[in-house]
XYZ file of C-alpha atoms in Angstrom:
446
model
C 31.587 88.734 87.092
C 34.641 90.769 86.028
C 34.554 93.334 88.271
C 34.894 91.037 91.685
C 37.250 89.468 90.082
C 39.737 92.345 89.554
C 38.806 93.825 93.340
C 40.106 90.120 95.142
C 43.095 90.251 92.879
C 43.550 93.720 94.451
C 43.116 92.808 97.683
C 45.862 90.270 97.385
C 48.355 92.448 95.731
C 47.892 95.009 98.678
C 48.124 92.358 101.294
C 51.755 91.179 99.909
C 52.833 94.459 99.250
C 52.208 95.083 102.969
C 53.610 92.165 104.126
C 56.508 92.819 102.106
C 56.967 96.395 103.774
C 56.705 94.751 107.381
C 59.376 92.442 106.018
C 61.622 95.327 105.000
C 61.186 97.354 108.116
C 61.931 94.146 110.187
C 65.432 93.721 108.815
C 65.888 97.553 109.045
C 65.441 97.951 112.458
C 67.543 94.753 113.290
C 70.560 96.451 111.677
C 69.703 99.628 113.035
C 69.872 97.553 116.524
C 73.270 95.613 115.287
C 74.898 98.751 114.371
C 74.091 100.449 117.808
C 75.386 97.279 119.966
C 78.648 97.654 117.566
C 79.594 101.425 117.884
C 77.554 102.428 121.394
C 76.015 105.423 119.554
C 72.597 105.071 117.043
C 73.375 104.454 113.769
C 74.223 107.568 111.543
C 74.914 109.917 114.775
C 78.428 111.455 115.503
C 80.013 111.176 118.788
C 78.950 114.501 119.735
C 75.411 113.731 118.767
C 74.689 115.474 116.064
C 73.092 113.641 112.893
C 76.498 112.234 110.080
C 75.395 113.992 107.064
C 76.583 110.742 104.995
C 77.979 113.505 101.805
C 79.473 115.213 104.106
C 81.003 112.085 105.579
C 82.117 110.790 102.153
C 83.812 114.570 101.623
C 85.614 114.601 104.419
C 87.288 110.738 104.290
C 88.304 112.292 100.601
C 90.078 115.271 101.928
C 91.692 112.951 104.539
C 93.210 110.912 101.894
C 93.783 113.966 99.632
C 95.838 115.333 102.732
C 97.572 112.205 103.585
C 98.993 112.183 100.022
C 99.826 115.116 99.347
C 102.862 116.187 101.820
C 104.712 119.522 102.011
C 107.393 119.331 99.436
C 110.711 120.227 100.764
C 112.390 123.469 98.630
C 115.314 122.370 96.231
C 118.186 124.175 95.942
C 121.381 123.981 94.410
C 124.966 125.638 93.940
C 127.685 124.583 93.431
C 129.269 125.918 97.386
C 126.369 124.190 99.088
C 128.708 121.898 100.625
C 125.486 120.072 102.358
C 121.761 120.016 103.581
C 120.262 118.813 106.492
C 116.631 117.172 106.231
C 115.189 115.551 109.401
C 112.963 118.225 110.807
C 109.212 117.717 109.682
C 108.377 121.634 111.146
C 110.466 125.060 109.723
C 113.362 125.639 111.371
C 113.561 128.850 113.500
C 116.976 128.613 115.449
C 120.643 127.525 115.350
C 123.443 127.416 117.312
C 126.982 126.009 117.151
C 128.819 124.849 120.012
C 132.014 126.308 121.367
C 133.690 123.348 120.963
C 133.005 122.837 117.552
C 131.322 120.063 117.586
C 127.725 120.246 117.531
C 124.859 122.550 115.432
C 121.301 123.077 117.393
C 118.683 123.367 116.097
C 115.531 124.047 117.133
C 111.449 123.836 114.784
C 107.802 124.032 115.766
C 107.719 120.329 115.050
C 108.494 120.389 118.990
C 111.666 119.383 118.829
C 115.396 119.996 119.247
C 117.921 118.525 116.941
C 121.601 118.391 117.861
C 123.931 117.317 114.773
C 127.466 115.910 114.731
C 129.569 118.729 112.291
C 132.218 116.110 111.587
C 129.299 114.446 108.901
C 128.456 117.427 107.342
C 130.269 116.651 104.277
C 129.210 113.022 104.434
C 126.319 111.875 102.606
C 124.600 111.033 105.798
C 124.439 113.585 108.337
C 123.464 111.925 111.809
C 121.283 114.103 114.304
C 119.882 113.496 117.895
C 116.339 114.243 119.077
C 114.860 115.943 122.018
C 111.551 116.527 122.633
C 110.070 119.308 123.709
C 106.708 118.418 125.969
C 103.502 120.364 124.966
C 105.384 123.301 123.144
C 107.919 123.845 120.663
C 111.072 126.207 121.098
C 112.095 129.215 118.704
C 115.461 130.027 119.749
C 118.243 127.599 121.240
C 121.636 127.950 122.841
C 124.193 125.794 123.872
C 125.688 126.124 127.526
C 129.547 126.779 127.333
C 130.586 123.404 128.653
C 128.553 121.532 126.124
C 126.719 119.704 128.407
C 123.140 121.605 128.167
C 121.099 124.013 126.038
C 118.781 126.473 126.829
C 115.248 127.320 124.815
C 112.619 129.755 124.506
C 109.228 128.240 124.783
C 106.860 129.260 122.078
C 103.945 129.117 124.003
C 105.256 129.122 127.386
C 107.127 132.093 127.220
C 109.924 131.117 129.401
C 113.143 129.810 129.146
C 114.128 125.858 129.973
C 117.338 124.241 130.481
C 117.759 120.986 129.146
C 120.796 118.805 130.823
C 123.005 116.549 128.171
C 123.713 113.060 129.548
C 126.515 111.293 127.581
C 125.262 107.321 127.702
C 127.734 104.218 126.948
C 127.027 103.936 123.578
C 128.297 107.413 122.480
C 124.648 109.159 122.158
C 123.020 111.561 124.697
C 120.010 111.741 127.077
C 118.111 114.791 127.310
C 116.462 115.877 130.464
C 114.278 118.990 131.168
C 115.077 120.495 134.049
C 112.051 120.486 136.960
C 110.999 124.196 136.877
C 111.506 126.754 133.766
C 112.547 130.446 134.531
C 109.930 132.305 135.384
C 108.032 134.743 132.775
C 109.111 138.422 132.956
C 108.977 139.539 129.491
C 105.981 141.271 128.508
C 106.514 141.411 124.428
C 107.842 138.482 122.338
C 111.403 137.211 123.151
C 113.423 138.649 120.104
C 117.193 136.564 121.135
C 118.771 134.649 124.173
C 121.894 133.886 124.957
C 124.588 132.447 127.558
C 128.244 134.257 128.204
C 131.102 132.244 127.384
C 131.811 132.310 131.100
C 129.077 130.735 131.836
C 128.230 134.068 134.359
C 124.918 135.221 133.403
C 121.971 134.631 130.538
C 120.238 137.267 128.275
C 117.217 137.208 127.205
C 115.557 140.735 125.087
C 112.629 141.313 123.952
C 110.428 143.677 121.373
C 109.478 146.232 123.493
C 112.779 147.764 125.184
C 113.880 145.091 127.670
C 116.973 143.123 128.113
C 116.930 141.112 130.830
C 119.854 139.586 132.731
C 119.644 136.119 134.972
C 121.684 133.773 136.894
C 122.274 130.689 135.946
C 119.703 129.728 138.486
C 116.353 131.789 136.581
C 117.045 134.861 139.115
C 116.916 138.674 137.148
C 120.191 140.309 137.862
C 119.919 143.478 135.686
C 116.896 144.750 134.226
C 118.374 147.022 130.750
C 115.782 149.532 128.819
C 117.542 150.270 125.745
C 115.080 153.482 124.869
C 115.072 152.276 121.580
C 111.243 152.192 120.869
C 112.028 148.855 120.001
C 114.500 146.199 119.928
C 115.357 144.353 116.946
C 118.199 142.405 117.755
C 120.814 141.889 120.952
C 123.354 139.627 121.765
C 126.284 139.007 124.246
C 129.712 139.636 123.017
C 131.420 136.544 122.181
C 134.148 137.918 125.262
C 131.442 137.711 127.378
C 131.993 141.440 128.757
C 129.313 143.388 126.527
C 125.608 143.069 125.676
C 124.266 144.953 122.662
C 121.088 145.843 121.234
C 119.851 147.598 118.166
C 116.406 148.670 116.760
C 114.522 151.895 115.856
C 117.409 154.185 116.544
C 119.956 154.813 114.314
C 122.594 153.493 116.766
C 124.023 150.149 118.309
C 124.176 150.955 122.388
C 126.836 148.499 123.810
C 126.650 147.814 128.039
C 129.763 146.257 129.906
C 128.373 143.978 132.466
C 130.522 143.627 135.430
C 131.782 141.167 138.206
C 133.519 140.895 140.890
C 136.978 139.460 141.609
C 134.975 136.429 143.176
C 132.574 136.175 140.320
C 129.507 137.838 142.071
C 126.937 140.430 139.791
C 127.859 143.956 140.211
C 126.418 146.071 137.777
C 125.421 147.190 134.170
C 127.203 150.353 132.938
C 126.973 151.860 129.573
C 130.215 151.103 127.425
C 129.828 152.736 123.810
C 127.938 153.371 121.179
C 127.997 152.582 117.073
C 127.107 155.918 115.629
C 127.100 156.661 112.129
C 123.689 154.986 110.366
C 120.874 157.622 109.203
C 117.934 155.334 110.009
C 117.069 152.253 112.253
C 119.538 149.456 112.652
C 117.922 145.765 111.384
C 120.989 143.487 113.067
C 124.494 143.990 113.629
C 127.241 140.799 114.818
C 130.831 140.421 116.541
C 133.758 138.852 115.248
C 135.137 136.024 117.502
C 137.286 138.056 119.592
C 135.108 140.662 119.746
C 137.430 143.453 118.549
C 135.486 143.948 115.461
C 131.488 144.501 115.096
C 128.944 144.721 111.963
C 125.941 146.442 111.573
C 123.450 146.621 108.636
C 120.250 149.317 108.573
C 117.675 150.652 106.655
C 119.324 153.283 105.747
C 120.388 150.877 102.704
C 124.576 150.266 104.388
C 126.356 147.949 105.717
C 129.249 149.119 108.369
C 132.485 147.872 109.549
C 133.365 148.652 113.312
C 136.940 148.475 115.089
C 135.372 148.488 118.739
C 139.132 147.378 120.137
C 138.921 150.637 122.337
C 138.958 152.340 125.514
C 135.698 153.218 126.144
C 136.356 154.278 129.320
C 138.808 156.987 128.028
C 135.804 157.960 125.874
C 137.443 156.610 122.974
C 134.744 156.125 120.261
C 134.812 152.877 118.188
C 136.478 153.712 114.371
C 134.295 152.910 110.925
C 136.360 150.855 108.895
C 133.913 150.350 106.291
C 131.023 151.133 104.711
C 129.209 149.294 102.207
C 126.180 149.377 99.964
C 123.243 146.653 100.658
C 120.147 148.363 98.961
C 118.228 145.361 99.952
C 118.252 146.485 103.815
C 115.878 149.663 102.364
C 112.983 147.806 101.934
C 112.911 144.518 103.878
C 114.207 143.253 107.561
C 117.795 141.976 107.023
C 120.051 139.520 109.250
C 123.820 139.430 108.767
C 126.499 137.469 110.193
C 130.370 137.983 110.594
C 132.957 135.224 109.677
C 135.318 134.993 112.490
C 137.901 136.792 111.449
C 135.763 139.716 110.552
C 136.934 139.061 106.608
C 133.772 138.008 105.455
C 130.143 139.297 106.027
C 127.262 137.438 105.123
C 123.817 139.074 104.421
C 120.827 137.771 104.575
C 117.156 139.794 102.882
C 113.490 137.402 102.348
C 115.727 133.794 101.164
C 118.660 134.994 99.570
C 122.339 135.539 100.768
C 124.595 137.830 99.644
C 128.861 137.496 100.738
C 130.970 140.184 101.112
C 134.752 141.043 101.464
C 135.094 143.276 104.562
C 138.348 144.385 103.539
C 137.560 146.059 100.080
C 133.620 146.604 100.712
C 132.796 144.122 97.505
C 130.100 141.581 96.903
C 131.634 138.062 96.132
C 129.035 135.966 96.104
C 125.419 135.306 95.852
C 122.662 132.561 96.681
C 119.221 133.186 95.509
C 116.212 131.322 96.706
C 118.024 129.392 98.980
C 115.182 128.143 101.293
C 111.373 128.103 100.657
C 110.698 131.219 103.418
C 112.593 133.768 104.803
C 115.854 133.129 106.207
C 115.566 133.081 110.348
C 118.853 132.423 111.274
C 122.534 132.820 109.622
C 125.803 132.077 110.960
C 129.451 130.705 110.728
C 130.407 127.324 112.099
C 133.559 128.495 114.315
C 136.041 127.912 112.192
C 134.693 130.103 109.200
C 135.015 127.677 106.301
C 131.404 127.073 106.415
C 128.196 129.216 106.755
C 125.028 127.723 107.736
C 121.621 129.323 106.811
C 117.839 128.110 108.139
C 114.399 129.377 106.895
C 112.286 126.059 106.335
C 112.554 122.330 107.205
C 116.352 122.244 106.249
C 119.441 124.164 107.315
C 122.012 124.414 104.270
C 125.954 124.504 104.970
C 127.889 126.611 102.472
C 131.783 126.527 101.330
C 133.217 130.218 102.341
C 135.341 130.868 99.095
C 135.230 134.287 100.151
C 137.109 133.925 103.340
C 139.921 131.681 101.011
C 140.256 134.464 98.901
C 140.365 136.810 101.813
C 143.673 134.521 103.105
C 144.654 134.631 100.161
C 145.135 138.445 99.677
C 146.615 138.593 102.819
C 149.090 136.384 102.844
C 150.132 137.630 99.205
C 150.381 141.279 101.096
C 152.206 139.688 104.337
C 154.695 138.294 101.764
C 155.631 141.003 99.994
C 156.338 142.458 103.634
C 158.555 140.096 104.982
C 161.793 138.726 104.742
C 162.438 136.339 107.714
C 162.357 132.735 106.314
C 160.738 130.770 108.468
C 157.722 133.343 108.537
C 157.443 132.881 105.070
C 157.538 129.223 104.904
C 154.567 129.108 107.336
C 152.725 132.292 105.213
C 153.265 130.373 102.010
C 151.948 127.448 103.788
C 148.557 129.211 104.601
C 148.478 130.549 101.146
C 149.046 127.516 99.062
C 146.353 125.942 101.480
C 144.148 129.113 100.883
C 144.483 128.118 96.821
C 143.866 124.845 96.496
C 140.201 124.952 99.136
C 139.792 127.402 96.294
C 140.749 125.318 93.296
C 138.533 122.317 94.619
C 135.374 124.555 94.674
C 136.239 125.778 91.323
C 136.506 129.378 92.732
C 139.944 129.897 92.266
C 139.965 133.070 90.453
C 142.768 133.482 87.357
């Protein structure tokens, strides 16, 4: 009697328990159903319909968060002639420019966007800036038009130049507008430099192969230069306007006039002179503002003075005024940039920056470490008390105690040479000036 006993209590137990599965399954493929109607997809598919390994899914919402927590940390850096740094760019910074006027500093990232700051805050606490975007790319190197009134980039990606127009609007800011069509691409290596005369006659643009290229203001090639370098490393335009320059695997800097006519219209591209003297390939070389004086720095581990104030066209040669040591410039790229008034040359190898007195060839100053990568862009605001410096997200403005020594000395030696007194009252003027910038950076030496 046992035994049929125990089979019907099987039977029963088998009958739930497969009741209890149809249950299950039921509700299953009701939320399956729910979950479909909700997203548009089957449950536990990806939009590109490929099964959501659910670990995988879990991994990658952790690395989300991890990412959204963990930002880039912006390099600190301190000194005490850091007279400021500006911090709104989110990408590294590649480009600067100041504007003749004085009044601006451009800058350009690959956060795809230009930044145009006000100089008068840079030793405020807040330093206002102005944005414009750059659609679908992001510029490398920017330059301000003479007038002020637009900048031109180099498109990363685009590999052209664009002209952006600077609208003034009532309440003091600007508007930035693109202009309809971008030059049109002629360069067949990377664009190394750009720039716009001070006469607002003609744009350069040179690249790493041998080409300098020179346009209208309207994206039309006027002069086509091949340096016969092997390769260029750097070029500019003359802060005169007159010359273009270019240096690179040579040991030379080769100097071109380019010429108009009494009217204005392009007439040609002559060879002017050359900067001879280096024993191996020239990394970057700068003017002084009024373009009488010229720097160069090269691997040959020197750095070299130039008076270029000469008649080239008499075959008169430019004169070496001085030669300095930069060991750095062995071993590594280098950029350098000359204050002004040609007193003060600032060096730039990987992130550090090293200041030097033109007149008696000596190092005065160092900054180590300043930015998180290498420095991409050096130069003095246009009135030579500050230097600005670029290499990640944040461009950092430095006092020039060198140059305030340099007035210094020369007023002391202007002094001893002169005995009318109103000349004096103006040179001791300049010098007492000179001493106390000094004294409030706490460089005044005793």
């Amino acid at each position: 009697m046992e035994l049929p006993q125990m089979s019907e209590l099987m039977g029963v137990s088998l009958l739930l328990g497969l009741l209890a599965l149809m249950a299950t399954a039921a509700v299953a493929r009701g939320w399956l159903r729910a979950e479909e109607e909700t997203s548009g997809r089957p449950a536990g598919q990806k939009a590109n319909g490929f099964p959501l390994d659910k670990s995988s899914r879990s991994k990658k919402q952790k690395q989300q968060q991890h990412i959204r927590k963990e930002k880039p940390q912006q390099h600190n850096f301190t000194h005490r002639l850091l007279a400021a740094a500006l911090k709104s760019h989110s990408g590294n910074i590649s480009c600067m420019d100041f504007s003749s006027n004085g009044k601006y500093l451009a800058t350009c990232a690959d956060d795809r966007t230009v930044r145009i700051w006000s100089t008068k805050d840079f030793l405020q606490r807040e330093h206002r800036s102005m944005r414009a975007n750059v659609e679908l790319d992001h510029a490398t190197l920017v330059r301000f038009s003479p007038d002020c009134r637009a900048f031109i980039v180099w498109l990363a990606n685009g590999d052209t130049l664009r002209v952006f127009k600077m609208t003034k609007r009532e309440d003091g800011g600007y508007t930035f507008t693109a202009t309809p069509e971008d030059f049109p691409k002629k360069h067949k290596a990377p664009v190394i430099n750009i720039g716009i005369a001070d006469t607002g006659k003609f744009i350069m643009t040179a690249s790493s192969d041998t080409t300098v290229l020179i346009w209208n203001l309207k994206g039309r090639v006027l002069s086509t230069i091949n340096t016969n370098q092997m390769n260029n490393a750097h070029a500019a335009i003359s802060p005169c306007s007159r010359f273009v320059a270019s240096c690179g695997f040579t040991p030379d800097v080769k100097v071109w006039e380019v010429c108009f006519g009494k009217k204005g219209d392009f007439q040609e591209v002559v060879r002017a002179f050359e900067l001879k003297g280096h024993s191996a390939a020239v990394h970057f070389f700068a003017f002084s503002n009024d373009s009488r004086r010229m720097a160069s720095v090269s691997k040959d581990g020197t750095w070299k003075l130039w008076d270029t104030d000469v008649e080239y066209k008499q075959q008169q040669d430019p004169y070496l005024l001085r030669t300095g040591r930069f060991e750095e410039a062995s071993t590594i790229p280098c950029r350098l940039a000359l204050s002004p008034d040609a007193q003060v040359l600032a060096l730039a190898s990987g992130s550090s920056i090293h200041l030097y007195n033109t007149r008696r060839g000596e190092k005065e100053e160092c900054f180590e470490q300043v930015h998180g990568e290498c420095i991409t862009d050096l130069s003095f605001d246009i009135t030579g008390r500050l230097l600005a410096s670029c290499g990640d997200r944040a461009v950092r403005l430095f006092h020039n105690s060198p140059g305030h020594r340099a007035v210094v000395e020369e007023m002391q030696s202007l002094l001893k040479r002169t005995s009318n007194e109103s000349t004096r009252r103006r040179l001791q003027q300049q010098l007492t000036q000179a001493q106390e910038a000094l004294k409030s950076l706490g460089a005044l030496k005793k």
